[in-house]
XYZ file of C-alpha atoms in Angstrom:
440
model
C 10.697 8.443 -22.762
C 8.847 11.554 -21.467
C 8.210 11.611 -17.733
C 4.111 11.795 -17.067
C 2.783 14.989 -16.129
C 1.139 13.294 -13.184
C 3.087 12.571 -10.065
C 4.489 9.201 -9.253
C 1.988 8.605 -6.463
C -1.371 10.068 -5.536
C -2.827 9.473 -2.514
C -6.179 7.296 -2.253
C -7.806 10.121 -0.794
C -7.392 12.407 -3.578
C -8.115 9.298 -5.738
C -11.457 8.875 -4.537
C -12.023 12.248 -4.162
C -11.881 13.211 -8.261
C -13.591 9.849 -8.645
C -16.303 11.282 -6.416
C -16.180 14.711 -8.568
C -15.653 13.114 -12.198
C -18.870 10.665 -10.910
C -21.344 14.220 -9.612
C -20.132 15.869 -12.982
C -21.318 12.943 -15.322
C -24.223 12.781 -13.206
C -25.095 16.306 -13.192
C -23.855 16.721 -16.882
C -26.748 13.431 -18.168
C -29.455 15.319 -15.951
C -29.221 18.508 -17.614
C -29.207 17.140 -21.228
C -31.973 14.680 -20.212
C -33.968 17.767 -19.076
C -32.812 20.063 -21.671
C -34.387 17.393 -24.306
C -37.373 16.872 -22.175
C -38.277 20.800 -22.035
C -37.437 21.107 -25.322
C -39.450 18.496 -26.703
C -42.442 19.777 -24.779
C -42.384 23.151 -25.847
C -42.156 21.906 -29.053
C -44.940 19.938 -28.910
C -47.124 22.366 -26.451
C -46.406 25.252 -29.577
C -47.599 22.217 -32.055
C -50.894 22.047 -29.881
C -51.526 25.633 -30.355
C -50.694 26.169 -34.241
C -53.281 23.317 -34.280
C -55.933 25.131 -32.682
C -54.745 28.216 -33.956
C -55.182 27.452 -37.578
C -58.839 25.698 -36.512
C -59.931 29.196 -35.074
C -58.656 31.261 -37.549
C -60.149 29.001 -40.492
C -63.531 29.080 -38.550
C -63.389 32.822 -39.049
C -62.456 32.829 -42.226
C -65.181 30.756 -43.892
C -67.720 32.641 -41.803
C -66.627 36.591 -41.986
C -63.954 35.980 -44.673
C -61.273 37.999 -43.251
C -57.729 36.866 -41.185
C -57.584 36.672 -37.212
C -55.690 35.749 -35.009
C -52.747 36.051 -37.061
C -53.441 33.899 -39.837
C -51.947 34.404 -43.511
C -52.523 32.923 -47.173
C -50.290 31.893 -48.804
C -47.252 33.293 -46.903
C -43.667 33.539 -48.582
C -41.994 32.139 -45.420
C -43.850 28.845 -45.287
C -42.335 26.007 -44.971
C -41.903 23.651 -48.212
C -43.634 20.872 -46.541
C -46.464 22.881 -45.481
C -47.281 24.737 -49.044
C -49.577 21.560 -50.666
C -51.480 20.038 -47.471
C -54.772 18.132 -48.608
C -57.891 19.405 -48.571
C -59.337 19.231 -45.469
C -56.273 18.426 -43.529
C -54.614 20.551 -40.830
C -51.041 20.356 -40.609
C -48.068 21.621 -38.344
C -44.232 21.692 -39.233
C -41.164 22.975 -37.100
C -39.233 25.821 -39.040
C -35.713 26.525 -37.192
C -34.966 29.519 -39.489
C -34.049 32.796 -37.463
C -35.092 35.792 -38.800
C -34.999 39.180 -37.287
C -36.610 38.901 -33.571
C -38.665 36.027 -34.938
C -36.715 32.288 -33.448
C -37.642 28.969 -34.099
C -41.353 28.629 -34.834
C -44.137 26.120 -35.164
C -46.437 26.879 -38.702
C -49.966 25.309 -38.794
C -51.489 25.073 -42.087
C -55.050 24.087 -43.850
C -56.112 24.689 -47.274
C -59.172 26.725 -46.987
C -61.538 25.089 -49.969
C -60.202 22.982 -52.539
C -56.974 21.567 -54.349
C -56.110 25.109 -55.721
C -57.398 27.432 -52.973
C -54.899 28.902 -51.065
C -53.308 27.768 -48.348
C -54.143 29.332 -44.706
C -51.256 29.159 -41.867
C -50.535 30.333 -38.485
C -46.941 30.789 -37.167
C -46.416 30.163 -33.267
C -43.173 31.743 -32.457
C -41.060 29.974 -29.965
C -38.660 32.818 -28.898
C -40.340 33.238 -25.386
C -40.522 29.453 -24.472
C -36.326 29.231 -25.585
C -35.030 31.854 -23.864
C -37.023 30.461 -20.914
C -35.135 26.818 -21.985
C -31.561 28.589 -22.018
C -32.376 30.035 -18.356
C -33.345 26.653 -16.947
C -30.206 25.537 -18.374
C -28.467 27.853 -17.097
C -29.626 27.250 -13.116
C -28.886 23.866 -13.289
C -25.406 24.305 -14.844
C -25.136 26.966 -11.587
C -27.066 24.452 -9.309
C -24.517 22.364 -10.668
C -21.597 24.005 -9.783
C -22.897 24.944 -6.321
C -23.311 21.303 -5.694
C -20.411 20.180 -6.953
C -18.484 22.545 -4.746
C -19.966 21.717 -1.556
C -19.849 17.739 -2.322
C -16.028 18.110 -3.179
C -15.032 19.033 0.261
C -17.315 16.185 2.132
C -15.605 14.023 -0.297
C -12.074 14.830 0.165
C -13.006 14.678 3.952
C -14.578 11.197 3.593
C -12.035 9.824 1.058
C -9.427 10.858 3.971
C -10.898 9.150 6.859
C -10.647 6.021 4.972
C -7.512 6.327 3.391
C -6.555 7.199 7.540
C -8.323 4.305 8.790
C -6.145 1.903 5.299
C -3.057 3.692 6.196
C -3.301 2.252 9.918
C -4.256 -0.908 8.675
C -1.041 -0.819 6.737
C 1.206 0.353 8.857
C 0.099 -2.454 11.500
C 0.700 -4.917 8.763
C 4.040 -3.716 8.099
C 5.132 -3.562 12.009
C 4.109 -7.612 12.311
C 5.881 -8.678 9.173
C 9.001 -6.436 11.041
C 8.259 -9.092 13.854
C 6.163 -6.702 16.432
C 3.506 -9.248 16.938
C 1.981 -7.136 19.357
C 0.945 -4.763 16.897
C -3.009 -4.368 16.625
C -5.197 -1.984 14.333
C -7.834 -1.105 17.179
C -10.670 -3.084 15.709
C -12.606 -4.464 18.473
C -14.204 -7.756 17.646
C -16.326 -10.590 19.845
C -14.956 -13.642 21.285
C -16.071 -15.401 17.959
C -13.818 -12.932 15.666
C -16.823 -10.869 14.331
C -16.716 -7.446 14.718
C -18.511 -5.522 17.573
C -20.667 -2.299 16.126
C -20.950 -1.281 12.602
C -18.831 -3.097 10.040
C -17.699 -1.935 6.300
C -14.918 -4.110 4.202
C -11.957 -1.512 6.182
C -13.189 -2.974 9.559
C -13.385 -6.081 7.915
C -9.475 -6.107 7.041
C -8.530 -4.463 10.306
C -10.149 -7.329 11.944
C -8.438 -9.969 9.626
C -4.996 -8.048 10.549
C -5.454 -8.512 13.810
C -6.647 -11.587 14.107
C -3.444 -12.943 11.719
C -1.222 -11.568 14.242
C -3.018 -13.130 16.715
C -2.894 -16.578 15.143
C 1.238 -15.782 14.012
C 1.642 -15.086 18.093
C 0.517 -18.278 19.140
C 1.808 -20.122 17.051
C 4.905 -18.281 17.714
C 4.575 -18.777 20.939
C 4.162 -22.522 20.957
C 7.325 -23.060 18.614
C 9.240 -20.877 21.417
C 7.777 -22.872 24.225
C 8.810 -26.344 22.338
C 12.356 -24.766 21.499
C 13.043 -23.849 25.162
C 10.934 -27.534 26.550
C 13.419 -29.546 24.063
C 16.445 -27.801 25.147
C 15.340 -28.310 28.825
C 14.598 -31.950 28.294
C 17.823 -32.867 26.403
C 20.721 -30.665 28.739
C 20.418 -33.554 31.258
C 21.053 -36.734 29.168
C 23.635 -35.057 26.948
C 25.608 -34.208 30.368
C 25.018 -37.519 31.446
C 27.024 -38.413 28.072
C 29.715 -36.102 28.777
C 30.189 -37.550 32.033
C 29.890 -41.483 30.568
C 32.560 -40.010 27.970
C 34.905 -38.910 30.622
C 35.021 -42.811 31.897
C 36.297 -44.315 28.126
C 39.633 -45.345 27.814
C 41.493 -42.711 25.649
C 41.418 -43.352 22.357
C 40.776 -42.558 18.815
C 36.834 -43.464 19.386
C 36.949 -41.738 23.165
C 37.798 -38.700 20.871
C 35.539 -38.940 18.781
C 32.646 -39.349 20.996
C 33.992 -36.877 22.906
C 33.695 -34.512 20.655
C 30.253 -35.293 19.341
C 28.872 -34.992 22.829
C 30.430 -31.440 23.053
C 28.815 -30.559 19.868
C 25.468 -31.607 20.844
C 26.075 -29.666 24.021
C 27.041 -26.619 22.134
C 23.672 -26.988 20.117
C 21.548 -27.888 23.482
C 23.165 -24.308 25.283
C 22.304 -22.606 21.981
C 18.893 -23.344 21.631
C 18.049 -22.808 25.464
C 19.930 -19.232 24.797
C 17.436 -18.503 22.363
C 14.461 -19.322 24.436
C 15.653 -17.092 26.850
C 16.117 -14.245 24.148
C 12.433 -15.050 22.783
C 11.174 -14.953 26.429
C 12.520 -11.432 27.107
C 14.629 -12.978 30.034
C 17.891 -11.468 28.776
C 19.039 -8.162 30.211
C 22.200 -6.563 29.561
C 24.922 -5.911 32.731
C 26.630 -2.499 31.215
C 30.252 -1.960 32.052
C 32.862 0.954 29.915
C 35.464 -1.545 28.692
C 37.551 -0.728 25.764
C 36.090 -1.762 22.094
C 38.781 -3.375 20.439
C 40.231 -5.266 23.130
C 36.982 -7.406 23.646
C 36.953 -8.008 19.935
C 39.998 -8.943 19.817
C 39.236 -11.118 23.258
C 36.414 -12.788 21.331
C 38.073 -13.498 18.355
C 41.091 -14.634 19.687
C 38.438 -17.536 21.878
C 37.438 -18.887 19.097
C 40.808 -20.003 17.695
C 40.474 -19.430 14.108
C 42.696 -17.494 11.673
C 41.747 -14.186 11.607
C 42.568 -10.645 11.071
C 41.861 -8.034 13.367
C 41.761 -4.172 12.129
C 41.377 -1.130 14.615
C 40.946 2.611 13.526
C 39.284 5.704 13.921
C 36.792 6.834 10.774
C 38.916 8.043 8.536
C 42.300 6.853 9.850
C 44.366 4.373 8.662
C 43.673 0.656 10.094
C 46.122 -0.206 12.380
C 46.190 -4.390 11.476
C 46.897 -7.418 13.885
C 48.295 -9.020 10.487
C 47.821 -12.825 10.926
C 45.520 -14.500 13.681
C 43.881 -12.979 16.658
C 45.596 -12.447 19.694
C 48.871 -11.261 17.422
C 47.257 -7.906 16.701
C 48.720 -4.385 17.522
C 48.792 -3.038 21.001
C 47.539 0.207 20.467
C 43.554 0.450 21.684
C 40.987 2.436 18.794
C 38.666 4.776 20.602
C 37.339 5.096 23.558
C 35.671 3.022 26.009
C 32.455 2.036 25.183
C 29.282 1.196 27.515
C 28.062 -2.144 26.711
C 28.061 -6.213 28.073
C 31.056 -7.206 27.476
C 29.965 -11.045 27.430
C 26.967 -10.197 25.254
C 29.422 -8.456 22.594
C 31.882 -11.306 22.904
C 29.052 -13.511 22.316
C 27.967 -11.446 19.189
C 31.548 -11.025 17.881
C 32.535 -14.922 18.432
C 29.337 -16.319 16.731
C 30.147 -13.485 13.527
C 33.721 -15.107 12.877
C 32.367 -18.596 13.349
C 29.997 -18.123 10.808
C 32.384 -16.337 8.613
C 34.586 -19.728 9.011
C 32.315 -21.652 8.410
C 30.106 -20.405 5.593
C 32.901 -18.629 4.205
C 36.329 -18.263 2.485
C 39.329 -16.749 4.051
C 40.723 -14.048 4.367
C 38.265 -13.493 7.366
C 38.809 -9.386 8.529
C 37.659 -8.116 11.827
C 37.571 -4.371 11.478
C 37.074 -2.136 14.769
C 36.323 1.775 14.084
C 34.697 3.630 16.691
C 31.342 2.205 17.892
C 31.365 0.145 14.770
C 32.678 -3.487 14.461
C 32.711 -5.425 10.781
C 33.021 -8.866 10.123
C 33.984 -9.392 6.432
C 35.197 -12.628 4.609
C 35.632 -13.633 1.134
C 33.199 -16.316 0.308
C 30.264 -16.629 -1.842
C 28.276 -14.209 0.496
C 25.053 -14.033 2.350
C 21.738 -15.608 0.209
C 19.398 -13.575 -1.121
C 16.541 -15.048 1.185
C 18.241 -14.245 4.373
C 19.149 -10.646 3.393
C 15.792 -10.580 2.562
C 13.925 -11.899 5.443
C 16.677 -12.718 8.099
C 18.258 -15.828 9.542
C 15.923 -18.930 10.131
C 16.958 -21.385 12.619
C 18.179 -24.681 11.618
C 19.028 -23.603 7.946
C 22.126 -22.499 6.763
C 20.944 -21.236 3.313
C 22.757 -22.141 -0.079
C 24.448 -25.257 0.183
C 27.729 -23.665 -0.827
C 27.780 -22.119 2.054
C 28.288 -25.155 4.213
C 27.110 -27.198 7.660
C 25.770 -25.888 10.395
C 22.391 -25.427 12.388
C 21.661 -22.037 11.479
C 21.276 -20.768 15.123
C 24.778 -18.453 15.295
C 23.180 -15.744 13.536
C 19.898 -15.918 15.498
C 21.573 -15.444 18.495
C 24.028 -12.847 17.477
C 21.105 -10.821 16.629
C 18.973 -11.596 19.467
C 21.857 -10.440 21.424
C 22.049 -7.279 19.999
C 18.439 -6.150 20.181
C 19.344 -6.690 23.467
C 22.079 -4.799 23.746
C 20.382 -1.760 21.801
C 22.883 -2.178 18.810
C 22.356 -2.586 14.929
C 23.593 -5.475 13.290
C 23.217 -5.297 9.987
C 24.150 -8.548 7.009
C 25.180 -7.442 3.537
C 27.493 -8.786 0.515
C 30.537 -6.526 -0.272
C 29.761 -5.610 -3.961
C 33.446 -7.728 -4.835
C 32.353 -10.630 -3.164
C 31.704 -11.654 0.424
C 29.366 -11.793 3.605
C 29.790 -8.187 5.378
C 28.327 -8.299 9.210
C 28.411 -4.551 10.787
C 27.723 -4.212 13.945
C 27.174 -0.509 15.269
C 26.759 0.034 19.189
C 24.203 2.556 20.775
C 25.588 5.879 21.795
């Protein structure tokens, strides 16, 4: 199929702008043919008038002094066919477009002079002058035209810009809230009651609407946030009150059981108040130079699952821990790095638990430079939260197992505020990928 000569995308500006032109040259183009037909038809009829009284005067003369004035002919050879049998009595004009020599166009007026077989008397108006007066006028106002169009083209590329400007902020302010920056704003200044202060056209109108949406998505934000971190505040006491009444059961299968409940619902009460401080802003990082791959390895060997840890330079072979963590190879990848330790740890722990748990082993923890990659071999990441990011409480496809969603949240919270990249992918052979890449 042959590519379009026109490229992919044209910008509104130059959009509007040829509409503007295309719209000045219909405009311009009607005008002149509705004034060219006017004229014409005027002349016409203005050189009709005059064969009229023409042929009147010259007839008068006739009959009195019987000779031609004015000049007036019998009978001539170029008279029009519709002109050469008038009735007696009766004046009558006809248009005869026939060019010859200098003579144009021309208007014939014709009366018999007596009876049915005198000869016929006609006057021929020629319209040569009034033309090439029509051809001039159309000729300024093709100029006029031209000039106009020129000097409107610029004012409305000019215009066309400013609003294309004013969309393109409008758009780019959209695009930074749905990114999460809820702070975002387009600069349109409305009144307590949402309306617009000054002038108002439909772009104000959606810059307004922008803002206000963020507004309402920050509240509400806001209020979720607030009854996240309220919850978690209101349940940490009673669920350490139930670690402590667990502590007092005999030991036991149940004992155990409980036991381990309470801890989970503990795990899940620390997790969401971690979050609220994260959506606060409370978090800040405590930088120390500690060595890469020996606090991933620290922080998967905590967690106490199965899994492989890798270290290597770019472009080096991997130098592998073969089996689980804390088994791995002795020599460190790289050098130190500046960063939290407990905030990577944190990151790194809540990437293999996830892996675990949503996924299928092998689970691979690959170290290489700045750059840390959690891999495993189950049925991947869904296409929702590649798409638009983890969401708290929900796990995603149900293949992909239990769990309260929140390990994900935090191990990117964590790393905004670290200043790293985490990034969530499916290898193309199957798999979630997590990389994690550090700040220089």
């Amino acid at each position: 199929m042959p590519r379009p000569w026109w490229p992919a995308r044209v910008p509104l500006r130059w959009k509007i702008a040829a509409l503007a032109a295309t719209t000045a040259c219909l405009v311009a183009l009607v005008v002149g043919v509705l004034v060219h037909l006017w004229t014409a038809r005027d002349i016409r009829d203005r050189a009709g008038m005059e064969a009229t009284n023409s042929v009147y005067s010259a007839m008068d003369v006739y009959r009195r002094t019987g000779t031609l004035a004015g000049g007036a002919e019998l009978d001539p050879a170029e008279l029009p066919a519709a002109l050469r049998h008038p009735s007696d009595g009766d004046r009558r004009v006809a248009y005869d477009g026939h060019i010859d020599g200098n003579l144009g166009p021309s208007v014939w007026g014709a009366q018999r002079v007596a009876g049915p077989r005198s000869p016929v008397l006609a006057v021929r108006i020629n319209m040569s002058p009034q033309l090439h007066d029509l051809g001039r006028l159309d000729a300024s106002m093709a100029v006029a035209s031209l000039v106009s169009l020129a000097a409107a083209l610029p004012l409305a590329v000019y215009g066309a810009g400013l609003v294309a400007r004013r969309l393109r902020r409008v758009a780019e302010t959209a695009a930074r809230i749905s990114a999460g920056d809820l702070d975002a704003r387009t600069g349109a200044r409305t009144t307590g009651g949402g309306e617009r202060a000054g002038g108002r056209d439909e772009v104000t109108d959606i810059a307004a609407t922008v803002d206000l949406m963020a507004d309402s998505l920050g509240r509400r934000l806001r209020i979720e946030r607030q009854f996240t971190a309220d919850v978690a505040h209101e349940l940490r006491t009673p669920v350490g009150g139930l670690l402590a009444a667990a502590d007092l059961l005999p030991p036991g299968e149940t004992e155990d059981l409980l036991r381990a409940r309470v801890r989970d619902l503990r795990g899940l009460v620390e997790d969401l108040l971690e979050i609220s401080r994260l959506d606060a802003g409370a978090e800040a990082p405590v930088h120390a130079r500690v060595p890469l791959a020996a606090v991933v390895r620290e922080a998967v060997a905590r967690t106490g699952l199965d899994t492989e840890v890798e270290t290597g330079e770019p472009g080096e072979p991997a130098e592998s821990g073969g089996g689980s963590a804390g088994s791995g190879v002795s020599v460190e990848a790289g050098d130190p790095v500046e960063t939290d330790p407990r905030r990577l740890e944190r990151i790194v722990g809540n990437l293999v638990v996830n892996a675990h748990r949503h996924g299928r082993t092998p689970v691979r923890v690959t170290v290489a430079g700045r750059t840390v990659v959690v891999r495993d071999h189950g049925p991947g990441f869904p296409a929702d939260l590649l798409l638009d990011g983890p969401r708290r409480f929900r796990t995603g496809a149900a293949e992909r197992g239990t769990g309260h969603g929140l390990g994900l949240t935090i191990a990117l919270g964590q790393a905004r505020v670290l200043g790293a990249e985490l990034l969530l992918d499916n290898a193309p052979d199957g798999g979630a990928v997590a990389t994690l890449r550090l700040p220089l």
